[in-house]
mmCIF file of C-alpha atoms and ligand atoms in Angstrom:
data_model
loop_
_atom_site.group_PDB
_atom_site.id
_atom_site.type_symbol
_atom_site.label_atom_id
_atom_site.label_comp_id
_atom_site.label_asym_id
_atom_site.label_seq_id
_atom_site.Cartn_x
_atom_site.Cartn_y
_atom_site.Cartn_z
ATOM 1 C CA MET A 504 10.472 5.666 -25.766
ATOM 2 C CA THR A 505 9.625 6.950 -22.326
ATOM 3 C CA MET A 506 9.013 4.498 -19.522
ATOM 4 C CA GLN A 507 5.567 3.992 -18.126
ATOM 5 C CA ARG A 508 5.079 5.702 -14.786
ATOM 6 C CA ASP A 509 3.614 3.689 -11.897
ATOM 7 C CA LEU A 510 2.667 5.195 -8.561
ATOM 8 C CA SER A 511 1.387 3.704 -5.356
ATOM 9 C CA GLY A 512 1.253 4.522 -1.678
ATOM 10 C CA ILE A 513 0.730 2.657 1.551
ATOM 11 C CA THR A 514 -0.884 4.355 4.532
ATOM 12 C CA PRO A 515 1.040 3.747 7.783
ATOM 13 C CA SER A 516 -2.136 3.124 9.775
ATOM 14 C CA GLY A 517 -0.625 0.012 11.348
ATOM 15 C CA HIS A 518 2.389 -2.268 11.112
ATOM 16 C CA LEU A 519 2.647 -3.689 7.597
ATOM 17 C CA THR A 520 1.502 -7.260 7.075
ATOM 18 C CA LEU A 521 2.436 -10.205 4.925
ATOM 19 C CA GLY A 522 -0.541 -9.117 2.773
ATOM 20 C CA ASN A 523 1.020 -5.700 2.173
ATOM 21 C CA TYR A 524 4.256 -7.412 1.224
ATOM 22 C CA LEU A 525 2.901 -10.030 -1.186
ATOM 23 C CA GLY A 526 0.121 -7.828 -2.569
ATOM 24 C CA ALA A 527 1.988 -4.541 -2.826
ATOM 25 C CA LEU A 528 5.615 -4.076 -1.717
ATOM 26 C CA ARG A 529 7.060 -7.109 -3.428
ATOM 27 C CA ARG A 530 5.312 -6.188 -6.653
ATOM 28 C CA PHE A 531 6.731 -2.665 -6.474
ATOM 29 C CA VAL A 532 10.216 -4.112 -6.030
ATOM 30 C CA GLU A 533 9.764 -6.366 -9.071
ATOM 31 C CA ARG A 534 8.362 -3.604 -11.224
ATOM 32 C CA GLN A 535 10.972 -0.965 -10.381
ATOM 33 C CA HIS A 536 13.191 -2.499 -13.057
ATOM 34 C CA THR A 537 10.725 -2.041 -15.906
ATOM 35 C CA VAL A 538 8.767 1.096 -14.998
ATOM 36 C CA ASP A 539 9.453 4.578 -13.665
ATOM 37 C CA GLY A 540 8.075 3.849 -10.190
ATOM 38 C CA PHE A 541 6.982 6.323 -7.527
ATOM 39 C CA TYR A 542 6.286 4.678 -4.173
ATOM 40 C CA PHE A 543 5.494 6.596 -1.042
ATOM 41 C CA VAL A 544 4.465 6.314 2.578
ATOM 42 C CA ALA A 545 1.066 8.026 2.718
ATOM 43 C CA ASP A 546 1.539 9.436 6.208
ATOM 44 C CA LEU A 547 -1.017 12.232 5.809
ATOM 45 C CA HIS A 548 -3.706 9.687 4.968
ATOM 46 C CA ALA A 549 -3.171 8.065 8.360
ATOM 47 C CA LEU A 550 -4.395 11.276 10.016
ATOM 48 C CA THR A 551 -7.934 10.822 8.714
ATOM 49 C CA THR A 552 -8.782 8.624 11.703
ATOM 50 C CA LYS A 553 -7.913 8.811 15.398
ATOM 51 C CA HIS A 554 -4.159 8.586 15.832
ATOM 52 C CA ASP A 555 -1.445 8.807 18.423
ATOM 53 C CA PRO A 556 1.321 11.260 17.374
ATOM 54 C CA ALA A 557 4.245 9.256 18.809
ATOM 55 C CA LYS A 558 3.018 6.007 17.307
ATOM 56 C CA HIS A 559 2.321 7.733 13.995
ATOM 57 C CA ARG A 560 5.884 9.024 13.838
ATOM 58 C CA GLU A 561 7.290 5.595 14.589
ATOM 59 C CA LEU A 562 5.047 3.859 12.050
ATOM 60 C CA THR A 563 5.932 6.354 9.324
ATOM 61 C CA THR A 564 9.659 5.855 9.883
ATOM 62 C CA SER A 565 9.356 2.109 10.130
ATOM 63 C CA THR A 566 7.197 1.861 7.001
ATOM 64 C CA ALA A 567 9.658 3.951 5.005
ATOM 65 C CA ALA A 568 12.478 1.707 6.244
ATOM 66 C CA LEU A 569 10.471 -1.350 5.162
ATOM 67 C CA PHE A 570 10.041 0.044 1.642
ATOM 68 C CA LEU A 571 13.821 0.277 1.352
ATOM 69 C CA ALA A 572 14.489 -2.972 3.210
ATOM 70 C CA ALA A 573 12.147 -4.851 0.859
ATOM 71 C CA GLY A 574 14.446 -3.854 -1.986
ATOM 72 C CA LEU A 575 13.148 -0.596 -3.419
ATOM 73 C CA ASP A 576 16.266 1.103 -4.717
ATOM 74 C CA PRO A 577 16.301 4.918 -4.508
ATOM 75 C CA GLN A 578 18.485 4.982 -7.618
ATOM 76 C CA ARG A 579 15.826 3.156 -9.622
ATOM 77 C CA ALA A 580 12.540 4.155 -8.063
ATOM 78 C CA THR A 581 11.414 7.312 -6.318
ATOM 79 C CA VAL A 582 10.808 6.315 -2.703
ATOM 80 C CA PHE A 583 9.525 9.044 -0.420
ATOM 81 C CA VAL A 584 7.317 10.168 2.427
ATOM 82 C CA GLN A 585 4.191 12.065 1.363
ATOM 83 C CA SER A 586 4.505 14.888 3.920
ATOM 84 C CA ASP A 587 8.037 15.619 2.648
ATOM 85 C CA VAL A 588 6.409 17.013 -0.499
ATOM 86 C CA PRO A 589 4.032 19.891 0.400
ATOM 87 C CA ALA A 590 2.641 19.949 -3.152
ATOM 88 C CA HIS A 591 0.364 17.018 -2.221
ATOM 89 C CA VAL A 592 -1.599 19.155 0.217
ATOM 90 C CA GLN A 593 -1.521 22.164 -2.093
ATOM 91 C CA LEU A 594 -2.953 20.265 -5.030
ATOM 92 C CA ALA A 595 -5.438 18.446 -2.791
ATOM 93 C CA TYR A 596 -7.078 21.792 -2.018
ATOM 94 C CA LEU A 597 -7.427 22.629 -5.699
ATOM 95 C CA LEU A 598 -9.038 19.233 -6.223
ATOM 96 C CA GLU A 599 -11.414 19.805 -3.312
ATOM 97 C CA CYS A 600 -12.459 22.819 -5.335
ATOM 98 C CA THR A 601 -13.005 20.517 -8.312
ATOM 99 C CA ALA A 602 -14.828 17.629 -6.594
ATOM 100 C CA HIS A 603 -18.504 17.666 -5.684
ATOM 101 C CA VAL A 604 -19.955 16.773 -2.296
ATOM 102 C CA GLY A 605 -22.253 14.263 -3.989
ATOM 103 C CA GLU A 606 -19.488 12.160 -5.501
ATOM 104 C CA LEU A 607 -17.405 12.195 -2.311
ATOM 105 C CA SER A 608 -20.489 11.038 -0.392
ATOM 106 C CA ARG A 609 -20.721 8.038 -2.684
ATOM 107 C CA MET A 610 -17.275 6.690 -1.777
ATOM 108 C CA ILE A 611 -17.813 3.240 -0.273
ATOM 109 C CA GLN A 612 -14.984 3.667 2.223
ATOM 110 C CA PHE A 613 -16.517 6.878 3.529
ATOM 111 C CA LYS A 614 -19.956 5.301 3.709
ATOM 112 C CA GLU A 615 -18.488 2.453 5.750
ATOM 113 C CA LYS A 616 -16.371 4.475 8.150
ATOM 114 C CA GLY A 617 -17.804 7.995 8.013
ATOM 115 C CA GLY A 618 -20.989 7.653 10.028
ATOM 116 C CA ARG A 619 -19.400 7.614 13.452
ATOM 117 C CA PRO A 620 -19.419 10.551 15.865
ATOM 118 C CA GLY A 621 -16.097 12.382 15.721
ATOM 119 C CA THR A 622 -15.485 11.488 12.066
ATOM 120 C CA ARG A 623 -12.759 13.800 10.813
ATOM 121 C CA ALA A 624 -13.543 16.112 7.900
ATOM 122 C CA SER A 625 -10.364 14.854 6.237
ATOM 123 C CA LEU A 626 -11.880 11.362 5.966
ATOM 124 C CA PHE A 627 -14.489 12.901 3.684
ATOM 125 C CA THR A 628 -12.024 14.859 1.541
ATOM 126 C CA TYR A 629 -9.396 12.077 1.575
ATOM 127 C CA PRO A 630 -10.056 11.001 -2.035
ATOM 128 C CA CYS A 631 -8.997 14.497 -3.154
ATOM 129 C CA LEU A 632 -5.644 14.051 -1.411
ATOM 130 C CA MET A 633 -5.286 10.646 -3.010
ATOM 131 C CA ALA A 634 -6.130 12.152 -6.408
ATOM 132 C CA ALA A 635 -3.457 14.788 -5.800
ATOM 133 C CA ASP A 636 -0.934 12.041 -4.946
ATOM 134 C CA ILE A 637 -1.578 10.473 -8.324
ATOM 135 C CA LEU A 638 -2.047 13.493 -10.601
ATOM 136 C CA LEU A 639 1.030 15.359 -9.345
ATOM 137 C CA TYR A 640 3.257 12.756 -10.957
ATOM 138 C CA GLY A 641 1.366 12.103 -14.167
ATOM 139 C CA ALA A 642 1.138 8.446 -13.194
ATOM 140 C CA GLN A 643 -0.361 6.209 -15.858
ATOM 141 C CA ARG A 644 -0.752 3.136 -13.705
ATOM 142 C CA VAL A 645 -1.797 2.991 -10.054
ATOM 143 C CA PRO A 646 -1.467 -0.537 -8.640
ATOM 144 C CA VAL A 647 -3.819 -0.755 -5.659
ATOM 145 C CA GLY A 648 -6.128 -3.276 -4.042
ATOM 146 C CA GLY A 649 -9.753 -3.579 -5.133
ATOM 147 C CA ASP A 650 -11.013 -1.458 -2.233
ATOM 148 C CA GLN A 651 -9.160 1.532 -3.688
ATOM 149 C CA SER A 652 -10.323 1.304 -7.280
ATOM 150 C CA GLN A 653 -13.291 3.614 -6.653
ATOM 151 C CA HIS A 654 -10.814 6.277 -5.558
ATOM 152 C CA VAL A 655 -8.772 5.823 -8.732
ATOM 153 C CA GLU A 656 -11.972 6.141 -10.741
ATOM 154 C CA LEU A 657 -12.756 9.388 -8.932
ATOM 155 C CA THR A 658 -9.215 10.581 -9.683
ATOM 156 C CA ARG A 659 -9.897 10.022 -13.368
ATOM 157 C CA ASP A 660 -13.175 11.951 -13.154
ATOM 158 C CA LEU A 661 -11.476 14.848 -11.372
ATOM 159 C CA ALA A 662 -8.621 14.929 -13.896
ATOM 160 C CA VAL A 663 -11.026 14.973 -16.835
ATOM 161 C CA ARG A 664 -13.214 17.633 -15.208
ATOM 162 C CA PHE A 665 -10.228 19.844 -14.366
ATOM 163 C CA ASN A 666 -8.792 19.474 -17.874
ATOM 164 C CA THR A 667 -12.177 20.373 -19.392
ATOM 165 C CA LEU A 668 -12.789 23.361 -17.129
ATOM 166 C CA TYR A 669 -9.304 24.865 -17.076
ATOM 167 C CA GLY A 670 -7.372 23.393 -19.987
ATOM 168 C CA PRO A 671 -5.219 20.271 -20.395
ATOM 169 C CA THR A 672 -3.212 19.873 -17.188
ATOM 170 C CA PHE A 673 -3.322 16.312 -15.871
ATOM 171 C CA VAL A 674 -2.530 12.874 -17.249
ATOM 172 C CA VAL A 675 -5.642 10.709 -16.740
ATOM 173 C CA PRO A 676 -4.505 7.453 -15.071
ATOM 174 C CA GLU A 677 -5.641 4.075 -16.328
ATOM 175 C CA LEU A 678 -8.034 1.907 -14.375
ATOM 176 C CA GLU A 679 -6.182 -1.262 -13.535
ATOM 177 C CA PRO A 680 -7.988 -4.569 -13.505
ATOM 178 C CA THR A 681 -7.665 -5.391 -9.834
ATOM 179 C CA ALA A 682 -8.891 -8.960 -10.051
ATOM 180 C CA LEU A 683 -5.303 -10.097 -10.469
ATOM 181 C CA THR A 684 -4.224 -8.810 -7.071
ATOM 182 C CA ALA A 685 -3.181 -11.650 -4.797
ATOM 183 C CA ARG A 686 -5.100 -11.487 -1.549
ATOM 184 C CA VAL A 687 -3.648 -12.861 1.644
ATOM 185 C CA LEU A 688 -6.452 -13.807 4.018
ATOM 186 C CA ASP A 689 -6.584 -13.521 7.796
ATOM 187 C CA LEU A 690 -5.243 -16.707 9.394
ATOM 188 C CA GLN A 691 -8.040 -16.735 11.996
ATOM 189 C CA ASP A 692 -10.838 -15.728 9.641
ATOM 190 C CA PRO A 693 -9.946 -16.803 6.096
ATOM 191 C CA THR A 694 -13.087 -15.191 4.683
ATOM 192 C CA ARG A 695 -11.580 -11.701 4.993
ATOM 193 C CA LYS A 696 -8.278 -10.136 4.005
ATOM 194 C CA MET A 697 -5.371 -9.851 6.389
ATOM 195 C CA SER A 698 -5.466 -6.205 7.486
ATOM 196 C CA LYS A 699 -2.811 -3.972 9.025
ATOM 197 C CA SER A 700 -5.485 -1.973 10.836
ATOM 198 C CA ASP A 701 -6.369 -4.882 13.120
ATOM 199 C CA SER A 702 -5.083 -4.689 16.692
ATOM 200 C CA ASP A 703 -1.349 -5.254 17.027
ATOM 201 C CA ASP A 704 -1.781 -8.613 18.763
ATOM 202 C CA ALA A 705 -4.325 -10.024 16.281
ATOM 203 C CA ALA A 706 -3.488 -13.723 15.960
ATOM 204 C CA GLY A 707 -4.583 -13.918 12.326
ATOM 205 C CA VAL A 708 -2.298 -11.118 11.094
ATOM 206 C CA VAL A 709 1.364 -11.795 10.272
ATOM 207 C CA ARG A 710 3.400 -8.578 10.538
ATOM 208 C CA LEU A 711 6.563 -8.065 8.549
ATOM 209 C CA LEU A 712 8.393 -7.302 11.783
ATOM 210 C CA ASP A 713 7.057 -10.249 13.808
ATOM 211 C CA THR A 714 9.824 -12.424 15.288
ATOM 212 C CA PRO A 715 10.297 -15.928 13.855
ATOM 213 C CA ASP A 716 8.702 -17.429 16.995
ATOM 214 C CA VAL A 717 5.618 -15.281 16.684
ATOM 215 C CA ILE A 718 5.311 -16.051 12.960
ATOM 216 C CA ARG A 719 5.565 -19.765 13.623
ATOM 217 C CA ARG A 720 2.972 -19.587 16.404
ATOM 218 C CA LYS A 721 0.524 -17.659 14.222
ATOM 219 C CA PHE A 722 0.785 -20.221 11.425
ATOM 220 C CA ARG A 723 0.475 -23.141 13.856
ATOM 221 C CA ARG A 724 -2.786 -21.675 15.146
ATOM 222 C CA ALA A 725 -4.144 -20.852 11.691
ATOM 223 C CA VAL A 726 -7.757 -21.929 11.173
ATOM 224 C CA THR A 727 -8.096 -24.860 8.753
ATOM 225 C CA ASP A 728 -10.976 -27.363 8.646
ATOM 226 C CA SER A 729 -11.803 -30.783 10.030
ATOM 227 C CA GLU A 730 -11.312 -32.683 6.781
ATOM 228 C CA GLY A 731 -7.590 -33.290 7.236
ATOM 229 C CA GLU A 732 -6.793 -33.418 3.515
ATOM 230 C CA VAL A 733 -4.370 -30.940 1.939
ATOM 231 C CA ARG A 734 -6.204 -29.855 -1.202
ATOM 232 C CA TYR A 735 -6.468 -26.517 -3.003
ATOM 233 C CA ASP A 736 -10.091 -25.392 -2.997
ATOM 234 C CA PRO A 737 -10.520 -21.719 -2.006
ATOM 235 C CA HIS A 738 -14.294 -22.016 -1.631
ATOM 236 C CA ALA A 739 -14.632 -25.239 0.336
ATOM 237 C CA LYS A 740 -11.288 -24.935 2.154
ATOM 238 C CA PRO A 741 -10.413 -21.221 2.519
ATOM 239 C CA GLY A 742 -7.956 -21.691 5.406
ATOM 240 C CA VAL A 743 -5.881 -24.449 3.816
ATOM 241 C CA SER A 744 -6.019 -22.761 0.407
ATOM 242 C CA ASN A 745 -4.798 -19.476 1.902
ATOM 243 C CA LEU A 746 -1.781 -21.288 3.379
ATOM 244 C CA LEU A 747 -1.125 -22.903 0.000
ATOM 245 C CA ASP A 748 -1.438 -19.527 -1.733
ATOM 246 C CA ILE A 749 1.115 -17.979 0.615
ATOM 247 C CA LEU A 750 3.509 -20.876 0.112
ATOM 248 C CA ALA A 751 2.963 -20.659 -3.643
ATOM 249 C CA ALA A 752 3.700 -16.932 -3.666
ATOM 250 C CA LEU A 753 6.976 -17.557 -1.841
ATOM 251 C CA THR A 754 8.177 -20.624 -3.721
ATOM 252 C CA GLY A 755 6.989 -19.787 -7.222
ATOM 253 C CA GLN A 756 5.196 -23.126 -7.497
ATOM 254 C CA GLY A 757 1.467 -23.501 -8.074
ATOM 255 C CA PRO A 758 -0.823 -24.088 -5.066
ATOM 256 C CA VAL A 759 -2.460 -27.124 -6.673
ATOM 257 C CA SER A 760 0.793 -28.960 -7.274
ATOM 258 C CA LEU A 761 2.161 -27.919 -3.857
ATOM 259 C CA ALA A 762 -0.866 -29.568 -2.248
ATOM 260 C CA THR A 763 0.107 -32.929 -3.714
ATOM 261 C CA THR A 764 3.531 -32.797 -2.060
ATOM 262 C CA ILE A 765 2.267 -32.111 1.479
ATOM 263 C CA THR A 766 0.498 -34.712 3.569
ATOM 264 C CA GLY A 767 -0.908 -33.074 6.678
ATOM 265 C CA TYR A 768 -1.952 -29.667 8.024
ATOM 266 C CA GLY A 769 0.931 -29.626 10.519
ATOM 267 C CA GLN A 770 3.438 -30.130 7.726
ATOM 268 C CA LEU A 771 1.762 -27.434 5.627
ATOM 269 C CA LYS A 772 1.807 -24.923 8.484
ATOM 270 C CA ASP A 773 5.476 -25.584 9.208
ATOM 271 C CA ALA A 774 6.392 -25.286 5.539
ATOM 272 C CA VAL A 775 4.619 -21.921 5.200
ATOM 273 C CA ALA A 776 6.114 -20.616 8.447
ATOM 274 C CA ASP A 777 9.620 -21.655 7.320
ATOM 275 C CA ALA A 778 9.177 -19.972 3.942
ATOM 276 C CA VAL A 779 7.826 -16.747 5.446
ATOM 277 C CA ILE A 780 10.550 -16.585 8.107
ATOM 278 C CA ALA A 781 13.267 -17.135 5.501
ATOM 279 C CA GLU A 782 11.795 -14.515 3.146
ATOM 280 C CA LEU A 783 11.434 -11.908 5.878
ATOM 281 C CA ARG A 784 14.763 -12.414 7.662
ATOM 282 C CA PRO A 785 16.917 -10.206 5.372
ATOM 283 C CA LEU A 786 14.167 -7.622 5.195
ATOM 284 C CA GLN A 787 13.921 -7.439 8.992
ATOM 285 C CA GLU A 788 17.686 -7.171 9.355
ATOM 286 C CA ARG A 789 17.905 -4.340 6.846
ATOM 287 C CA HIS A 790 14.924 -2.586 8.454
ATOM 288 C CA ASP A 791 16.570 -2.709 11.866
ATOM 289 C CA GLU A 792 19.844 -1.370 10.465
ATOM 290 C CA LEU A 793 18.097 1.540 8.788
ATOM 291 C CA VAL A 794 16.003 2.445 11.803
ATOM 292 C CA ALA A 795 19.143 2.397 13.947
ATOM 293 C CA ASP A 796 21.023 4.589 11.469
ATOM 294 C CA ARG A 797 18.765 7.620 11.090
ATOM 295 C CA PRO A 798 21.246 9.717 9.072
ATOM 296 C CA GLU A 799 21.468 6.932 6.476
ATOM 297 C CA LEU A 800 17.685 6.507 6.381
ATOM 298 C CA ALA A 801 17.288 10.277 5.999
ATOM 299 C CA ARG A 802 19.887 10.326 3.209
ATOM 300 C CA LEU A 803 18.081 7.623 1.252
ATOM 301 C CA LEU A 804 14.667 9.264 1.691
ATOM 302 C CA ASP A 805 16.132 12.620 0.693
ATOM 303 C CA ILE A 806 16.957 11.246 -2.737
ATOM 304 C CA GLY A 807 13.269 10.412 -3.177
ATOM 305 C CA ARG A 808 12.097 13.674 -1.670
ATOM 306 C CA GLN A 809 14.161 15.673 -4.128
ATOM 307 C CA ARG A 810 13.056 13.718 -7.157
ATOM 308 C CA ALA A 811 9.418 13.832 -6.053
ATOM 309 C CA ARG A 812 9.636 17.588 -5.590
ATOM 310 C CA GLU A 813 11.289 18.139 -8.949
ATOM 311 C CA THR A 814 8.657 16.060 -10.701
ATOM 312 C CA SER A 815 5.611 17.492 -8.955
ATOM 313 C CA THR A 816 6.477 21.204 -8.813
ATOM 314 C CA PRO A 817 5.825 21.936 -12.516
ATOM 315 C CA VAL A 818 2.501 20.091 -12.371
ATOM 316 C CA LEU A 819 1.357 22.029 -9.314
ATOM 317 C CA ASP A 820 2.482 25.287 -10.981
ATOM 318 C CA GLN A 821 0.523 24.472 -14.089
ATOM 319 C CA ALA A 822 -2.602 23.582 -12.113
ATOM 320 C CA GLN A 823 -2.377 26.815 -10.134
ATOM 321 C CA GLN A 824 -1.931 28.842 -13.325
ATOM 322 C CA ALA A 825 -4.830 27.052 -14.989
ATOM 323 C CA MET A 826 -7.123 27.785 -12.035
ATOM 324 C CA GLY A 827 -6.215 31.430 -12.085
ATOM 325 C CA ILE A 828 -3.965 31.617 -9.074
ATOM 326 C CA THR A 829 -1.453 34.311 -10.020
ATOM 327 C CA ARG A 830 1.951 34.305 -8.421
HETATM 328 P P1 LIG B 1646 -3.947 -1.360 2.874
HETATM 329 O O1 LIG B 1646 -3.160 -2.125 3.910
HETATM 330 O O2 LIG B 1646 -5.342 -1.872 2.727
HETATM 331 O O3 LIG B 1646 -3.866 0.120 3.071
HETATM 332 O O4 LIG B 1646 -3.276 -1.642 1.467
HETATM 333 C C1 LIG B 1646 -2.004 -1.201 1.063
HETATM 334 C C2 LIG B 1646 -1.567 -2.053 -0.124
HETATM 335 O O5 LIG B 1646 -1.327 -3.404 0.305
HETATM 336 C C3 LIG B 1646 -2.613 -2.138 -1.238
HETATM 337 O O6 LIG B 1646 -1.938 -2.100 -2.475
HETATM 338 C C4 LIG B 1646 -3.273 -3.467 -1.020
HETATM 339 O O7 LIG B 1646 -3.735 -4.038 -2.212
HETATM 340 C C5 LIG B 1646 -2.163 -4.321 -0.415
HETATM 341 N N1 LIG B 1646 -2.743 -5.263 0.548
HETATM 342 C C6 LIG B 1646 -3.223 -4.953 1.781
HETATM 343 N N2 LIG B 1646 -3.663 -6.049 2.424
HETATM 344 C C7 LIG B 1646 -3.505 -7.088 1.573
HETATM 345 C C8 LIG B 1646 -3.785 -8.488 1.649
HETATM 346 N N3 LIG B 1646 -4.296 -9.049 2.739
HETATM 347 N N4 LIG B 1646 -3.459 -9.253 0.579
HETATM 348 C C9 LIG B 1646 -2.907 -8.704 -0.511
HETATM 349 N N5 LIG B 1646 -2.636 -7.403 -0.654
HETATM 350 C C10 LIG B 1646 -2.913 -6.593 0.372
HETATM 351 N N1 LIG B 1647 -5.454 5.158 0.037
HETATM 352 C C1 LIG B 1647 -4.517 4.090 -0.199
HETATM 353 C C2 LIG B 1647 -4.819 2.929 0.754
HETATM 354 O O1 LIG B 1647 -5.469 3.120 1.768
HETATM 355 C C3 LIG B 1647 -3.110 4.552 -0.042
HETATM 356 C C4 LIG B 1647 -2.828 5.647 -0.985
HETATM 357 C C5 LIG B 1647 -2.804 6.979 -0.690
HETATM 358 C C6 LIG B 1647 -2.575 5.531 -2.384
HETATM 359 N N2 LIG B 1647 -2.539 7.684 -1.823
HETATM 360 C C7 LIG B 1647 -2.393 6.844 -2.860
HETATM 361 C C8 LIG B 1647 -2.488 4.449 -3.241
HETATM 362 C C9 LIG B 1647 -2.148 7.101 -4.206
HETATM 363 C C10 LIG B 1647 -2.234 4.716 -4.578
HETATM 364 C C11 LIG B 1647 -2.070 6.006 -5.063
HETATM 365 O O2 LIG B 1647 -4.392 1.815 0.474
#
């Protein structure tokens, strides 16, 4: 029996957050033992909005190091940087020739961000690059947050259309029920998710590379409510419940039963900060080692680059043949 293939990417559009870790990275690390996982740093996707080249380079390197530091094992999973595999861009063009302007215009993310002056053309065609990321590897499952499910749906439509027009070429990925995805909320505004795209000094965003002092300060200042009772109730008490959810995710206990063991908000905040600091310490140490040892980081990412290239080349070839590109 062949293993199921999972694929997911994270765009290095900011320093990764505790949300990225609990909602994505940590799940990849757990799943690498049971699936054939492909996990990549989607560096090209970060060019769809205004960027600074030096910062982009640093974020790409640091994000790749975090993938490895979190425990993704290049011997088990394929861990790579998107721009190391030119087939992504090559297939993206073929999919731009498959997609329609109408359906790309309906993408919620584009509707939200695309109206501004200076909007890059690549922000509009971005779902075609994301479809290429997925279809190149024949991924069956694409674990992503709810805001990305429309793009996975489009990927399915493009795969089916291409297969119908030009002959069976792509595996059509499944649509994952995203409701299960744990969401870490912003500590200052617990009605919205913690986002890596917020400014680097945002007080409500815990970064994976924040120092223990900074992490503790952010949790101490987290918005709660004036009731003073530690109780799990995401609707009435979003701030306190978010802290309980984070603690639950790190301890493996349920948020409701955790609430009964903690008496005050100060105690809760300290407990969460302690758990986060302890969880992140080894990851931060390994990240720093890798970033300081570029040859080792390059060696590890080369393993992924090679495997990604080997896997994607035949699919790109087949798509080119099917579309009538003779070589
Ligand atoms: P993003 O940072 O939105 O590009 O998302 C990259 C990955 O991290 C996706 O799989 C998201 O589902 C996950 N993720 C991002 N932010 C959060 C959050 N606050 N809580 C849980 N998962 C998140
Ligand atoms: N667009 C995704 C995000 O912003 C990242 C991403 C790029 C991705 N390509 C992908 C996720 C392919 C899954 C599969 O979060």
